[in-house]
């Protein structure tokens, strides 16, 4: 299945320079944790000194927060069971990351 990712810009320069939209091919049986780790490996999510926590949500329902504190690698905090398959959770094909 294809999942479209949208994200807020972390600053004005990011709004103009960085991609704010991306599509990934995903196995619907893949766990939420594996999917979010794959998203994090793409470096699609961007952060700044004042915006270091972004929430991934589906239709305003938060699934995960990605935290990137200065000097530390980003880490995921799951708001749903991380072992759940992504297919049912992302059946609409859209995951929106918002600050």
mmCIF file of N, CA and C in Angstrom:
data_model
loop_
_atom_site.group_PDB
_atom_site.id
_atom_site.type_symbol
_atom_site.label_atom_id
_atom_site.label_comp_id
_atom_site.label_asym_id
_atom_site.label_seq_id
_atom_site.Cartn_x
_atom_site.Cartn_y
_atom_site.Cartn_z
ATOM 1 N N UNK A 1 0.836 -1.177 0.000
ATOM 2 C CA UNK A 1 0.000 0.000 0.000
ATOM 3 C C UNK A 1 0.878 1.236 0.000
ATOM 4 N N UNK A 2 0.346 2.318 -0.525
ATOM 5 C CA UNK A 2 1.074 3.579 -0.537
ATOM 6 C C UNK A 2 0.565 4.452 0.601
ATOM 7 N N UNK A 3 1.509 5.026 1.335
ATOM 8 C CA UNK A 3 1.181 5.937 2.426
ATOM 9 C C UNK A 3 1.783 7.299 2.101
ATOM 10 N N UNK A 4 0.940 8.288 2.086
ATOM 11 C CA UNK A 4 1.394 9.665 1.866
ATOM 12 C C UNK A 4 1.688 10.293 3.225
ATOM 13 N N UNK A 5 2.862 10.893 3.332
ATOM 14 C CA UNK A 5 3.273 11.591 4.542
ATOM 15 C C UNK A 5 3.243 13.088 4.283
ATOM 16 N N UNK A 6 2.668 13.826 5.192
ATOM 17 C CA UNK A 6 2.705 15.286 5.161
ATOM 18 C C UNK A 6 3.359 15.730 6.460
ATOM 19 N N UNK A 7 4.028 16.879 6.422
ATOM 20 C CA UNK A 7 4.613 17.393 7.653
ATOM 21 C C UNK A 7 4.598 18.904 7.654
ATOM 22 N N UNK A 8 4.546 19.457 8.864
ATOM 23 C CA UNK A 8 4.708 20.891 9.043
ATOM 24 C C UNK A 8 6.164 21.256 8.814
ATOM 25 N N UNK A 9 6.401 22.463 8.361
ATOM 26 C CA UNK A 9 7.765 22.989 8.261
ATOM 27 C C UNK A 9 8.228 23.383 9.663
ATOM 28 N N UNK A 10 9.490 23.159 9.952
ATOM 29 C CA UNK A 10 10.011 23.510 11.273
ATOM 30 C C UNK A 10 10.458 24.966 11.334
ATOM 31 N N UNK A 11 10.631 25.615 10.177
ATOM 32 C CA UNK A 11 11.014 27.026 10.130
ATOM 33 C C UNK A 11 10.726 27.562 8.726
ATOM 34 N N UNK A 12 10.893 28.863 8.540
ATOM 35 C CA UNK A 12 10.614 29.482 7.253
ATOM 36 C C UNK A 12 11.459 28.938 6.121
ATOM 37 N N UNK A 13 12.736 28.692 6.375
ATOM 38 C CA UNK A 13 13.611 28.161 5.325
ATOM 39 C C UNK A 13 13.188 26.749 4.931
ATOM 40 N N UNK A 14 12.785 25.953 5.915
ATOM 41 C CA UNK A 14 12.346 24.590 5.645
ATOM 42 C C UNK A 14 11.077 24.608 4.804
ATOM 43 N N UNK A 15 10.225 25.581 5.051
ATOM 44 C CA UNK A 15 8.983 25.712 4.308
ATOM 45 C C UNK A 15 9.253 25.890 2.815
ATOM 46 N N UNK A 16 10.369 26.534 2.475
ATOM 47 C CA UNK A 16 10.686 26.791 1.081
ATOM 48 C C UNK A 16 11.662 25.787 0.491
ATOM 49 N N UNK A 17 12.525 25.196 1.307
ATOM 50 C CA UNK A 17 13.581 24.330 0.785
ATOM 51 C C UNK A 17 13.288 22.842 0.928
ATOM 52 N N UNK A 18 12.651 22.467 2.013
ATOM 53 C CA UNK A 18 12.474 21.045 2.286
ATOM 54 C C UNK A 18 11.184 20.492 1.718
ATOM 55 N N UNK A 19 11.159 19.211 1.347
ATOM 56 C CA UNK A 19 9.901 18.614 0.910
ATOM 57 C C UNK A 19 8.965 18.437 2.112
ATOM 58 N N UNK A 20 7.718 18.800 1.946
ATOM 59 C CA UNK A 20 6.730 18.680 3.020
ATOM 60 C C UNK A 20 5.740 17.553 2.737
ATOM 61 N N UNK A 21 6.029 16.789 1.687
ATOM 62 C CA UNK A 21 5.142 15.736 1.225
ATOM 63 C C UNK A 21 6.013 14.599 0.695
ATOM 64 N N UNK A 22 5.648 13.375 1.020
ATOM 65 C CA UNK A 22 6.425 12.214 0.580
ATOM 66 C C UNK A 22 5.486 11.003 0.555
ATOM 67 N N UNK A 23 5.741 10.071 -0.345
ATOM 68 C CA UNK A 23 4.943 8.842 -0.412
ATOM 69 C C UNK A 23 5.874 7.644 -0.250
ATOM 70 N N UNK A 24 5.454 6.694 0.587
ATOM 71 C CA UNK A 24 6.222 5.466 0.813
ATOM 72 C C UNK A 24 5.355 4.262 0.470
ATOM 73 N N UNK A 25 5.976 3.230 -0.124
ATOM 74 C CA UNK A 25 5.325 1.940 -0.301
ATOM 75 C C UNK A 25 5.518 1.150 0.983
ATOM 76 N N UNK A 26 4.436 0.596 1.494
ATOM 77 C CA UNK A 26 4.466 -0.081 2.791
ATOM 78 C C UNK A 26 3.723 -1.404 2.690
ATOM 79 N N UNK A 27 4.270 -2.415 3.319
ATOM 80 C CA UNK A 27 3.562 -3.680 3.472
ATOM 81 C C UNK A 27 2.515 -3.462 4.566
ATOM 82 N N UNK A 28 1.222 -3.669 4.292
ATOM 83 C CA UNK A 28 0.189 -3.399 5.294
ATOM 84 C C UNK A 28 0.327 -4.221 6.569
ATOM 85 N N UNK A 29 1.072 -5.324 6.506
ATOM 86 C CA UNK A 29 1.264 -6.137 7.712
ATOM 87 C C UNK A 29 2.446 -5.661 8.554
ATOM 88 N N UNK A 30 3.209 -4.699 8.039
ATOM 89 C CA UNK A 30 4.345 -4.149 8.778
ATOM 90 C C UNK A 30 3.853 -3.482 10.062
ATOM 91 N N UNK A 31 4.629 -3.614 11.127
ATOM 92 C CA UNK A 31 4.226 -2.998 12.394
ATOM 93 C C UNK A 31 4.367 -1.483 12.325
ATOM 94 N N UNK A 32 3.589 -0.810 13.148
ATOM 95 C CA UNK A 32 3.680 0.648 13.250
ATOM 96 C C UNK A 32 5.116 1.040 13.611
ATOM 97 N N UNK A 33 5.730 0.308 14.533
ATOM 98 C CA UNK A 33 7.094 0.624 14.952
ATOM 99 C C UNK A 33 8.073 0.526 13.785
ATOM 100 N N UNK A 34 8.000 -0.543 13.018
ATOM 101 C CA UNK A 34 8.903 -0.691 11.869
ATOM 102 C C UNK A 34 8.663 0.404 10.833
ATOM 103 N N UNK A 35 7.398 0.753 10.625
ATOM 104 C CA UNK A 35 7.068 1.803 9.666
ATOM 105 C C UNK A 35 7.635 3.153 10.115
ATOM 106 N N UNK A 36 7.437 3.500 11.363
ATOM 107 C CA UNK A 36 7.925 4.797 11.863
ATOM 108 C C UNK A 36 9.454 4.820 11.839
ATOM 109 N N UNK A 37 10.101 3.717 12.155
ATOM 110 C CA UNK A 37 11.566 3.662 12.070
ATOM 111 C C UNK A 37 12.013 3.899 10.627
ATOM 112 N N UNK A 38 11.291 3.334 9.665
ATOM 113 C CA UNK A 38 11.618 3.551 8.246
ATOM 114 C C UNK A 38 11.433 5.023 7.877
ATOM 115 N N UNK A 39 10.360 5.648 8.370
ATOM 116 C CA UNK A 39 10.143 7.073 8.118
ATOM 117 C C UNK A 39 11.303 7.878 8.689
ATOM 118 N N UNK A 40 11.717 7.560 9.897
ATOM 119 C CA UNK A 40 12.814 8.297 10.535
ATOM 120 C C UNK A 40 14.124 8.129 9.761
ATOM 121 N N UNK A 41 14.354 6.968 9.182
ATOM 122 C CA UNK A 41 15.582 6.748 8.395
ATOM 123 C C UNK A 41 15.626 7.593 7.125
ATOM 124 N N UNK A 42 14.476 8.028 6.622
ATOM 125 C CA UNK A 42 14.452 8.849 5.411
ATOM 126 C C UNK A 42 14.901 10.287 5.673
ATOM 127 N N UNK A 43 14.916 10.703 6.936
ATOM 128 C CA UNK A 43 15.227 12.089 7.333
ATOM 129 C C UNK A 43 14.202 13.077 6.779
ATOM 130 N N UNK A 44 12.997 12.581 6.491
ATOM 131 C CA UNK A 44 11.916 13.435 6.021
ATOM 132 C C UNK A 44 11.477 14.423 7.102
ATOM 133 N N UNK A 45 11.412 13.946 8.341
ATOM 134 C CA UNK A 45 11.001 14.813 9.444
ATOM 135 C C UNK A 45 12.143 15.746 9.797
ATOM 136 N N UNK A 46 11.817 17.007 9.983
ATOM 137 C CA UNK A 46 12.826 18.021 10.302
ATOM 138 C C UNK A 46 12.462 18.704 11.619
ATOM 139 N N UNK A 47 13.489 19.161 12.323
ATOM 140 C CA UNK A 47 13.308 19.751 13.637
ATOM 141 C C UNK A 47 14.152 21.012 13.761
ATOM 142 N N UNK A 48 13.844 21.826 14.760
ATOM 143 C CA UNK A 48 14.645 23.021 15.058
ATOM 144 C C UNK A 48 14.811 23.104 16.568
ATOM 145 N N UNK A 49 15.520 24.106 17.028
ATOM 146 C CA UNK A 49 15.749 24.233 18.470
ATOM 147 C C UNK A 49 14.448 24.501 19.221
ATOM 148 N N UNK A 50 13.469 25.089 18.570
ATOM 149 C CA UNK A 50 12.203 25.376 19.242
ATOM 150 C C UNK A 50 11.103 24.376 18.890
ATOM 151 N N UNK A 51 11.350 23.575 17.893
ATOM 152 C CA UNK A 51 10.372 22.558 17.477
ATOM 153 C C UNK A 51 11.079 21.209 17.432
ATOM 154 N N UNK A 52 11.028 20.511 18.547
ATOM 155 C CA UNK A 52 11.760 19.249 18.638
ATOM 156 C C UNK A 52 10.866 18.034 18.849
ATOM 157 N N UNK A 53 9.545 18.227 18.908
ATOM 158 C CA UNK A 53 8.615 17.108 19.029
ATOM 159 C C UNK A 53 7.506 17.287 18.003
ATOM 160 N N UNK A 54 7.347 16.278 17.148
ATOM 161 C CA UNK A 54 6.311 16.325 16.118
ATOM 162 C C UNK A 54 5.416 15.098 16.305
ATOM 163 N N UNK A 55 4.123 15.289 16.093
ATOM 164 C CA UNK A 55 3.152 14.221 16.314
ATOM 165 C C UNK A 55 2.603 13.730 14.981
ATOM 166 N N UNK A 56 2.680 12.419 14.782
ATOM 167 C CA UNK A 56 2.096 11.785 13.605
ATOM 168 C C UNK A 56 0.669 11.386 13.922
ATOM 169 N N UNK A 57 -0.266 11.836 13.087
ATOM 170 C CA UNK A 57 -1.669 11.579 13.363
ATOM 171 C C UNK A 57 -2.424 11.167 12.103
ATOM 172 N N UNK A 58 -3.484 10.422 12.330
ATOM 173 C CA UNK A 58 -4.388 10.002 11.261
ATOM 174 C C UNK A 58 -5.765 10.558 11.613
ATOM 175 N N UNK A 59 -6.267 11.443 10.771
ATOM 176 C CA UNK A 59 -7.573 12.076 11.001
ATOM 177 C C UNK A 59 -7.674 12.616 12.427
ATOM 178 N N UNK A 60 -6.675 13.365 12.846
ATOM 179 C CA UNK A 60 -6.610 14.008 14.166
ATOM 180 C C UNK A 60 -6.456 13.037 15.336
ATOM 181 N N UNK A 61 -6.179 11.768 15.058
ATOM 182 C CA UNK A 61 -5.916 10.796 16.121
ATOM 183 C C UNK A 61 -4.416 10.579 16.177
ATOM 184 N N UNK A 62 -3.745 10.980 17.282
ATOM 185 C CA UNK A 62 -2.288 10.837 17.372
ATOM 186 C C UNK A 62 -1.861 9.373 17.491
ATOM 187 N N UNK A 63 -0.860 8.991 16.683
ATOM 188 C CA UNK A 63 -0.315 7.631 16.720
ATOM 189 C C UNK A 63 1.075 7.584 17.342
ATOM 190 N N UNK A 64 1.880 8.630 17.080
ATOM 191 C CA UNK A 64 3.277 8.614 17.502
ATOM 192 C C UNK A 64 3.776 10.042 17.665
ATOM 193 N N UNK A 65 4.713 10.217 18.576
ATOM 194 C CA UNK A 65 5.459 11.468 18.666
ATOM 195 C C UNK A 65 6.913 11.132 18.383
ATOM 196 N N UNK A 66 7.545 11.936 17.542
ATOM 197 C CA UNK A 66 8.965 11.782 17.277
ATOM 198 C C UNK A 66 9.662 12.964 17.955
ATOM 199 N N UNK A 67 10.599 12.631 18.833
ATOM 200 C CA UNK A 67 11.297 13.635 19.637
ATOM 201 C C UNK A 67 12.753 13.683 19.182
ATOM 202 N N UNK A 68 13.238 14.882 18.875
ATOM 203 C CA UNK A 68 14.628 15.061 18.437
ATOM 204 C C UNK A 68 15.240 16.186 19.267
ATOM 205 N N UNK A 69 15.776 15.822 20.412
ATOM 206 C CA UNK A 69 16.432 16.810 21.269
ATOM 207 C C UNK A 69 17.838 17.088 20.749
ATOM 208 N N UNK A 70 18.330 18.305 20.931
ATOM 209 C CA UNK A 70 19.675 18.640 20.440
ATOM 210 C C UNK A 70 20.726 17.651 20.964
ATOM 211 N N UNK A 71 21.560 17.178 20.045
ATOM 212 C CA UNK A 71 22.643 16.271 20.406
ATOM 213 C C UNK A 71 22.229 14.819 20.577
ATOM 214 N N UNK A 72 20.955 14.512 20.350
ATOM 215 C CA UNK A 72 20.465 13.135 20.492
ATOM 216 C C UNK A 72 19.807 12.691 19.190
ATOM 217 N N UNK A 73 19.863 11.390 18.898
ATOM 218 C CA UNK A 73 19.139 10.909 17.711
ATOM 219 C C UNK A 73 17.631 10.969 17.967
ATOM 220 N N UNK A 74 16.836 11.156 16.928
ATOM 221 C CA UNK A 74 15.384 11.156 17.113
ATOM 222 C C UNK A 74 14.910 9.821 17.683
ATOM 223 N N UNK A 75 13.857 9.885 18.490
ATOM 224 C CA UNK A 75 13.271 8.660 19.047
ATOM 225 C C UNK A 75 11.753 8.762 18.968
ATOM 226 N N UNK A 76 11.124 7.610 18.838
ATOM 227 C CA UNK A 76 9.669 7.556 18.715
ATOM 228 C C UNK A 76 9.039 7.203 20.051
ATOM 229 N N UNK A 77 7.954 7.890 20.358
ATOM 230 C CA UNK A 77 7.125 7.594 21.523
ATOM 231 C C UNK A 77 5.756 7.206 20.966
ATOM 232 N N UNK A 78 5.414 5.942 21.095
ATOM 233 C CA UNK A 78 4.190 5.434 20.472
ATOM 234 C C UNK A 78 2.977 5.688 21.357
ATOM 235 N N UNK A 79 1.906 6.165 20.735
ATOM 236 C CA UNK A 79 0.654 6.458 21.424
ATOM 237 C C UNK A 79 -0.390 5.385 21.127
ATOM 238 N N UNK A 80 0.011 4.416 20.311
ATOM 239 C CA UNK A 80 -0.757 3.203 20.035
ATOM 240 C C UNK A 80 0.221 2.043 20.216
ATOM 241 N N UNK A 81 -0.299 0.838 20.271
ATOM 242 C CA UNK A 81 0.581 -0.330 20.405
ATOM 243 C C UNK A 81 1.508 -0.402 19.193
ATOM 244 N N UNK A 82 2.828 -0.359 19.405
ATOM 245 C CA UNK A 82 3.770 -0.332 18.283
ATOM 246 C C UNK A 82 3.792 -1.609 17.448
ATOM 247 N N UNK A 83 3.229 -2.681 17.955
ATOM 248 C CA UNK A 83 3.235 -3.941 17.210
ATOM 249 C C UNK A 83 2.044 -4.066 16.263
ATOM 250 N N UNK A 84 1.108 -3.124 16.318
ATOM 251 C CA UNK A 84 -0.060 -3.165 15.431
ATOM 252 C C UNK A 84 0.374 -3.065 13.969
ATOM 253 N N UNK A 85 -0.313 -3.756 13.075
ATOM 254 C CA UNK A 85 -0.016 -3.590 11.643
ATOM 255 C C UNK A 85 -0.482 -2.216 11.161
ATOM 256 N N UNK A 86 0.268 -1.628 10.231
ATOM 257 C CA UNK A 86 -0.075 -0.291 9.740
ATOM 258 C C UNK A 86 -1.305 -0.283 8.837
ATOM 259 N N UNK A 87 -1.588 -1.387 8.173
ATOM 260 C CA UNK A 87 -2.700 -1.425 7.221
ATOM 261 C C UNK A 87 -4.004 -0.889 7.772
ATOM 262 N N UNK A 88 -4.520 -1.458 8.869
ATOM 263 C CA UNK A 88 -5.789 -0.957 9.404
ATOM 264 C C UNK A 88 -5.707 0.481 9.929
ATOM 265 N N UNK A 89 -4.581 0.850 10.520
ATOM 266 C CA UNK A 89 -4.436 2.197 11.087
ATOM 267 C C UNK A 89 -4.331 3.273 10.015
ATOM 268 N N UNK A 90 -3.693 2.925 8.902
ATOM 269 C CA UNK A 90 -3.461 3.904 7.839
ATOM 270 C C UNK A 90 -4.259 3.559 6.585
ATOM 271 N N UNK A 91 -5.459 3.041 6.777
ATOM 272 C CA UNK A 91 -6.266 2.592 5.640
ATOM 273 C C UNK A 91 -6.622 3.726 4.676
ATOM 274 N N UNK A 92 -6.627 4.956 5.150
ATOM 275 C CA UNK A 92 -6.905 6.114 4.282
ATOM 276 C C UNK A 92 -5.666 6.519 3.488
ATOM 277 N N UNK A 93 -4.490 5.948 3.839
ATOM 278 C CA UNK A 93 -3.277 6.217 3.076
ATOM 279 C C UNK A 93 -2.606 7.537 3.383
ATOM 280 N N UNK A 94 -2.882 8.127 4.555
ATOM 281 C CA UNK A 94 -2.303 9.422 4.889
ATOM 282 C C UNK A 94 -1.885 9.462 6.349
ATOM 283 N N UNK A 95 -0.659 9.920 6.594
ATOM 284 C CA UNK A 95 -0.142 10.166 7.940
ATOM 285 C C UNK A 95 0.380 11.590 7.964
ATOM 286 N N UNK A 96 -0.156 12.382 8.861
ATOM 287 C CA UNK A 96 0.120 13.809 8.933
ATOM 288 C C UNK A 96 0.941 14.104 10.187
ATOM 289 N N UNK A 97 2.118 14.724 10.013
ATOM 290 C CA UNK A 97 2.982 15.087 11.135
ATOM 291 C C UNK A 97 2.828 16.572 11.423
ATOM 292 N N UNK A 98 2.462 16.905 12.655
ATOM 293 C CA UNK A 98 2.213 18.295 13.049
ATOM 294 C C UNK A 98 2.960 18.646 14.337
ATOM 295 N N UNK A 99 3.438 19.881 14.387
ATOM 296 C CA UNK A 99 4.068 20.387 15.615
ATOM 297 C C UNK A 99 2.992 20.853 16.565
#
